[in-house]
Short mmCIF file of C-alpha atoms in Angstrom, two decimals:
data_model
loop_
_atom_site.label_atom_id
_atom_site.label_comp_id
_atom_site.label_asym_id
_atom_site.label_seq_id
_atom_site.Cartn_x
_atom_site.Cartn_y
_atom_site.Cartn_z
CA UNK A 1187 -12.97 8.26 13.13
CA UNK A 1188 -12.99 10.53 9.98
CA UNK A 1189 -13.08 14.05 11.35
CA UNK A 1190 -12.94 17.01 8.70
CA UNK A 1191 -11.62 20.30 8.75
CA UNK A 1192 -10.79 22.91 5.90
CA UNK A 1193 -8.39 25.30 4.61
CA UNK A 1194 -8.55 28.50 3.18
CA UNK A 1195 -7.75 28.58 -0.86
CA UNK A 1196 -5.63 32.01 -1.28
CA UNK A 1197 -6.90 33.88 -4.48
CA UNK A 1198 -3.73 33.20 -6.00
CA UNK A 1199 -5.47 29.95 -7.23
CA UNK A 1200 -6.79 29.97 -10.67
CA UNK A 1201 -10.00 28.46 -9.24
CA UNK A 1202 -10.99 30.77 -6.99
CA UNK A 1203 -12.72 32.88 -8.61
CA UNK A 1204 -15.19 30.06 -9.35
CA UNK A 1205 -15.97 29.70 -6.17
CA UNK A 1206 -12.97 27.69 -4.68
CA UNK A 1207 -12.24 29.29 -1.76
CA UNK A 1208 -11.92 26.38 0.64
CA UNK A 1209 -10.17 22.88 0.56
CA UNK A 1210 -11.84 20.70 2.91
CA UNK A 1211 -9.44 18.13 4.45
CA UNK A 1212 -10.91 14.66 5.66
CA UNK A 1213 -8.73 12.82 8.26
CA UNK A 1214 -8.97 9.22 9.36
CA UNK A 1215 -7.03 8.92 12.80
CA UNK A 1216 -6.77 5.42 13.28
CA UNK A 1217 -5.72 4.83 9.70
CA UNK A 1218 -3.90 7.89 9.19
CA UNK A 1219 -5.83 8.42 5.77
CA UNK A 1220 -6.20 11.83 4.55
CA UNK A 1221 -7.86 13.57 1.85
CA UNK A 1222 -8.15 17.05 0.29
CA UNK A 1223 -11.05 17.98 -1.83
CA UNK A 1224 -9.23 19.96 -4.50
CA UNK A 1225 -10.84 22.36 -7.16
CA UNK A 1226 -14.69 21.12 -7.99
CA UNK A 1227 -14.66 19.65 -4.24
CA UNK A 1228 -13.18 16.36 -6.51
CA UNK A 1229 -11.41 14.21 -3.74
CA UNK A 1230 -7.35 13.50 -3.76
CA UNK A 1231 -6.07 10.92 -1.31
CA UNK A 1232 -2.54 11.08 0.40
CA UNK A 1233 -0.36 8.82 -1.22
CA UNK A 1234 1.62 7.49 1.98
CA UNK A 1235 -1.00 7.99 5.02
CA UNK A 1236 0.57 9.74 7.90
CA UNK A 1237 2.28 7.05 10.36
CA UNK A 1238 0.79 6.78 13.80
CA UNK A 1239 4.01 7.78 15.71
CA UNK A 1240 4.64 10.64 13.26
CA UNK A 1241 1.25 11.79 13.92
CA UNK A 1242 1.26 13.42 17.16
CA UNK A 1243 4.72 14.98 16.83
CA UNK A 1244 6.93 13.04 19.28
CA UNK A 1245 9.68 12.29 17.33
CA UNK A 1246 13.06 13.97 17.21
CA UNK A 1247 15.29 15.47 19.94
CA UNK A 1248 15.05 16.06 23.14
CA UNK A 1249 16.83 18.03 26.27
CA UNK A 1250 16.67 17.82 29.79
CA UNK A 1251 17.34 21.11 31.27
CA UNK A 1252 17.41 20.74 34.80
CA UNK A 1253 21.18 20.40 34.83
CA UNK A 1254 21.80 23.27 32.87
CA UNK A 1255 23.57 24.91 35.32
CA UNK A 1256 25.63 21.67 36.43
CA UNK A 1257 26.18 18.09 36.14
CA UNK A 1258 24.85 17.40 33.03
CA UNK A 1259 25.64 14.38 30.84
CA UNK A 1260 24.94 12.11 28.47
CA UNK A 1261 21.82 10.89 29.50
CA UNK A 1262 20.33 14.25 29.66
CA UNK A 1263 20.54 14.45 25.81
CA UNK A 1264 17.66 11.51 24.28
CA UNK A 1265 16.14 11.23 20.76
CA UNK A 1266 12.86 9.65 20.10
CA UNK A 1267 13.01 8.04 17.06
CA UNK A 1268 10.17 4.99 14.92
CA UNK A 1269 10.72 1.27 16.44
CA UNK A 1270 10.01 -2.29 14.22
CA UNK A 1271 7.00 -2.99 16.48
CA UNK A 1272 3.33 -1.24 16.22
CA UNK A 1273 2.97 1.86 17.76
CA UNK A 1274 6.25 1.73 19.19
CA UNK A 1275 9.13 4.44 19.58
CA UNK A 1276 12.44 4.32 20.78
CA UNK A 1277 14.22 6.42 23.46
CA UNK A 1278 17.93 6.56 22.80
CA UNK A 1279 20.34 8.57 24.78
CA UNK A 1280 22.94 9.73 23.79
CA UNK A 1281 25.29 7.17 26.01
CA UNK A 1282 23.71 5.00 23.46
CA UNK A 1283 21.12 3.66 26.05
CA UNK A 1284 17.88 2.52 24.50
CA UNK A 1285 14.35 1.29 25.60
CA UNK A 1286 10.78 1.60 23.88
CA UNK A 1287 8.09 3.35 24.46
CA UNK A 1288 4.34 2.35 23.20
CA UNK A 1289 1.38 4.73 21.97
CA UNK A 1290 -1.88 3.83 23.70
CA UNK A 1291 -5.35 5.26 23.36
CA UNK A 1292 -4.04 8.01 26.54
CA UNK A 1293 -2.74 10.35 23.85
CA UNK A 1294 -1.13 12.09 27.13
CA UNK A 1295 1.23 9.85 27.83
CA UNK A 1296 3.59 6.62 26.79
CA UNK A 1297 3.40 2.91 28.25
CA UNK A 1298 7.39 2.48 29.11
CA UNK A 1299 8.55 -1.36 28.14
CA UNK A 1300 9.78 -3.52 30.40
CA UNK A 1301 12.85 -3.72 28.34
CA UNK A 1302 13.61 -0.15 30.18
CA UNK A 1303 16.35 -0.51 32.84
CA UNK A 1304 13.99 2.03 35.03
CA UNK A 1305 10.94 0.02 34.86
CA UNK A 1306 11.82 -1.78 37.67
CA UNK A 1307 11.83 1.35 39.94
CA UNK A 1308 8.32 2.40 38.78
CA UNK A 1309 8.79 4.07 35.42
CA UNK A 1310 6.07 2.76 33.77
CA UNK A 1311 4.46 5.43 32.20
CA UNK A 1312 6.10 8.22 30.15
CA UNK A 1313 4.16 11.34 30.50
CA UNK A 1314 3.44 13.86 27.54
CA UNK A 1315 2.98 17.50 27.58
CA UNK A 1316 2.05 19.13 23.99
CA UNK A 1317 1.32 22.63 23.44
CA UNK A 1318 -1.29 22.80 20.11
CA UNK A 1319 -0.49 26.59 19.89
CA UNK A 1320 3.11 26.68 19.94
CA UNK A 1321 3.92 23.35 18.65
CA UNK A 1322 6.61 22.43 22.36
CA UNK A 1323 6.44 19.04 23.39
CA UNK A 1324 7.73 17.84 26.55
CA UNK A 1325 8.20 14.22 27.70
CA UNK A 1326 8.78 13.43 31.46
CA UNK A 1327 10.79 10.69 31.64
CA UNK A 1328 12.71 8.55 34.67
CA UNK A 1329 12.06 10.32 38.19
CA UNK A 1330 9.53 12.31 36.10
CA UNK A 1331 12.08 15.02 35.03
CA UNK A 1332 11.62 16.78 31.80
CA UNK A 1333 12.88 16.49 28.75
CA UNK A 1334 11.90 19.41 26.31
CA UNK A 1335 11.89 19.03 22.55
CA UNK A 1336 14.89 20.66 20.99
CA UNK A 1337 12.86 21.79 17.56
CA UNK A 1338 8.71 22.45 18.08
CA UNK A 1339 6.73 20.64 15.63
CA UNK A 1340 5.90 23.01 13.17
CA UNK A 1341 2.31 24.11 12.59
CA UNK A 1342 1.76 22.57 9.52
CA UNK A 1343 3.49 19.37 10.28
CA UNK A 1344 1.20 18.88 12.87
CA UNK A 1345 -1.41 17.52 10.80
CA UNK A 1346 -0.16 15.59 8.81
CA UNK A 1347 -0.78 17.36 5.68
CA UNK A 1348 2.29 17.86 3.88
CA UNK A 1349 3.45 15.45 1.22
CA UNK A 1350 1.61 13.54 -2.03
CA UNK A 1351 -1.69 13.72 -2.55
CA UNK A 1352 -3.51 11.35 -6.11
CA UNK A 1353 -6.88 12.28 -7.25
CA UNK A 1354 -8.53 8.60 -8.40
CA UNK A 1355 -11.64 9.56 -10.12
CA UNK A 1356 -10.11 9.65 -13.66
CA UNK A 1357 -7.46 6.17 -12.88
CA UNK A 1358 -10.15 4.42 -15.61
CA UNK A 1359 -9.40 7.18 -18.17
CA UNK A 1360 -8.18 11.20 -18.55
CA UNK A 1361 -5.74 11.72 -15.61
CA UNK A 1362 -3.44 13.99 -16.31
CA UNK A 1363 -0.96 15.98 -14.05
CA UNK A 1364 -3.18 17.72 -12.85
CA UNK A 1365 -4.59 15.05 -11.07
CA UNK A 1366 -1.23 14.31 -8.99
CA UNK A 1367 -0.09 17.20 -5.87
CA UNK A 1368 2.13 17.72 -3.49
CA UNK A 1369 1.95 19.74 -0.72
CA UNK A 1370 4.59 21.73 1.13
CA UNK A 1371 5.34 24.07 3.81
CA UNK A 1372 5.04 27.78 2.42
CA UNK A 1373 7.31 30.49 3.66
CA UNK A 1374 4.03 32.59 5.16
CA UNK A 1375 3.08 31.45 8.60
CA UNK A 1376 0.39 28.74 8.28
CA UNK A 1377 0.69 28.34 4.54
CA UNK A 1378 0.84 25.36 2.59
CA UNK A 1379 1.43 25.29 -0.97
CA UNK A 1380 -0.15 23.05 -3.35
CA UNK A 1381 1.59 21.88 -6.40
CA UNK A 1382 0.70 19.81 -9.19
CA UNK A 1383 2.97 17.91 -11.57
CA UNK A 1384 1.96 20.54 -14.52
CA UNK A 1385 3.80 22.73 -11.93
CA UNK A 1386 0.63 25.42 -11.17
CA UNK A 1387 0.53 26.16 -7.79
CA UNK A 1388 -1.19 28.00 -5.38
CA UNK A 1389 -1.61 28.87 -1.43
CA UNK A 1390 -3.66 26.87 1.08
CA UNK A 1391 -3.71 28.70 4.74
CA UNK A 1392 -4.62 26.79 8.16
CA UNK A 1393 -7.67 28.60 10.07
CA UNK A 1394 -9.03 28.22 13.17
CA UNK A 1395 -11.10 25.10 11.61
CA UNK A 1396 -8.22 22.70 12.03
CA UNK A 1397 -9.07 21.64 15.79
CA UNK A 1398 -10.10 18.24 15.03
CA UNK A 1399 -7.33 17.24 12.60
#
């Protein structure tokens, strides 16, 4: 589904004392499509759409804590990182042990593959705990212990946002680089900047309208 949000334009933009004063973002979920409506609400579409396991965060390290104060090894230690297959992600510990995970439509948890040398004792399903305000993920995986991520996802990672953004309007005639962005993370909490390839740039900030994305 196409759900839409917004950002706040800082007055640091040229444009905003025209009346630019938000950037409406437009999000496609399943395709991972998105799109900013830049100065004059004219649309600019992410160049590379945001992959589905990249999406929701899960990837990176991970540590299991319960043996922090003894017996920890190897296998407490995993990294989640993209697999060949659709939807797919790979848990690798760090004694080099592999096995995949799948996405599915429960958005709270992982389907565990077969290929998993615990699915045999009833690991089947990888559960996931995400916290939107902090950005902490934690997966649970065999005997349901959990495994914290090392590094939250950062705010505006979250969404997908950040990277480079082509407005097509003028691709029969007049583009110019102003037509071509990028986005990146600011050094403000919650701001994004917004750079074009004439190298203007100005400050977008994430407000509470950014539920849906």
């Amino acid at each position: 589904t196409d759900d839409t949000a917004s950002l706040a334009v800082s007055e640091n933009c040229l444009y905003y004392s025209s009346g630019y004063t938000v950037c409406r973002v437009q999000f496609n979920s399943e395709s991972g499509d998105v799109t900013l409506f830049g100065p004059g609400d004219e649309p600019y579409d992410k160049v590379v759409p945001v992959p589905v396991v990249a999406r929701n965060g899960l990837l990176g390290k991970y540590e299991n804590h319960l043996y922090d104060g003894g017996g920890k090894n190897d296998w407490h230690y995993a990294e989640l990182t993209e697999g060949d297959a659709p939807n797919e992600i790979i848990w690798t510990n760090r004694a080099n042990v592999s096995w995949s995970l799948f996405m599915t439509d429960d958005t709270a948890s992982l389907a565990v593959s077969e290929n998993c040398l615990y699915y045999s004792s009833g690991y089947t399903v990888c559960r996931v705990q995400f916290n939107s305000e902090s950005g902490d993920v934690t997966l649970f995986g065999p005997g349901d212990e959990p495994y914290d991520k090392v590094v939250p996802v950062p705010v505006v990672a979250r969404n997908g946002l950040l990277g480079k953004y082509e407005n097509h309007l003028y691709d029969g005639g007049g583009k110019n680089d102003w037509h071509y962005a990028e986005l990146t993370e600011g050094d403000a909490p919650n701001e994004i900047i917004w750079t074009n390839r004439a190298n203007v740039s100005w400050s977008l900030f994430m407000t509470d309208d950014t539920a849906s994305l």
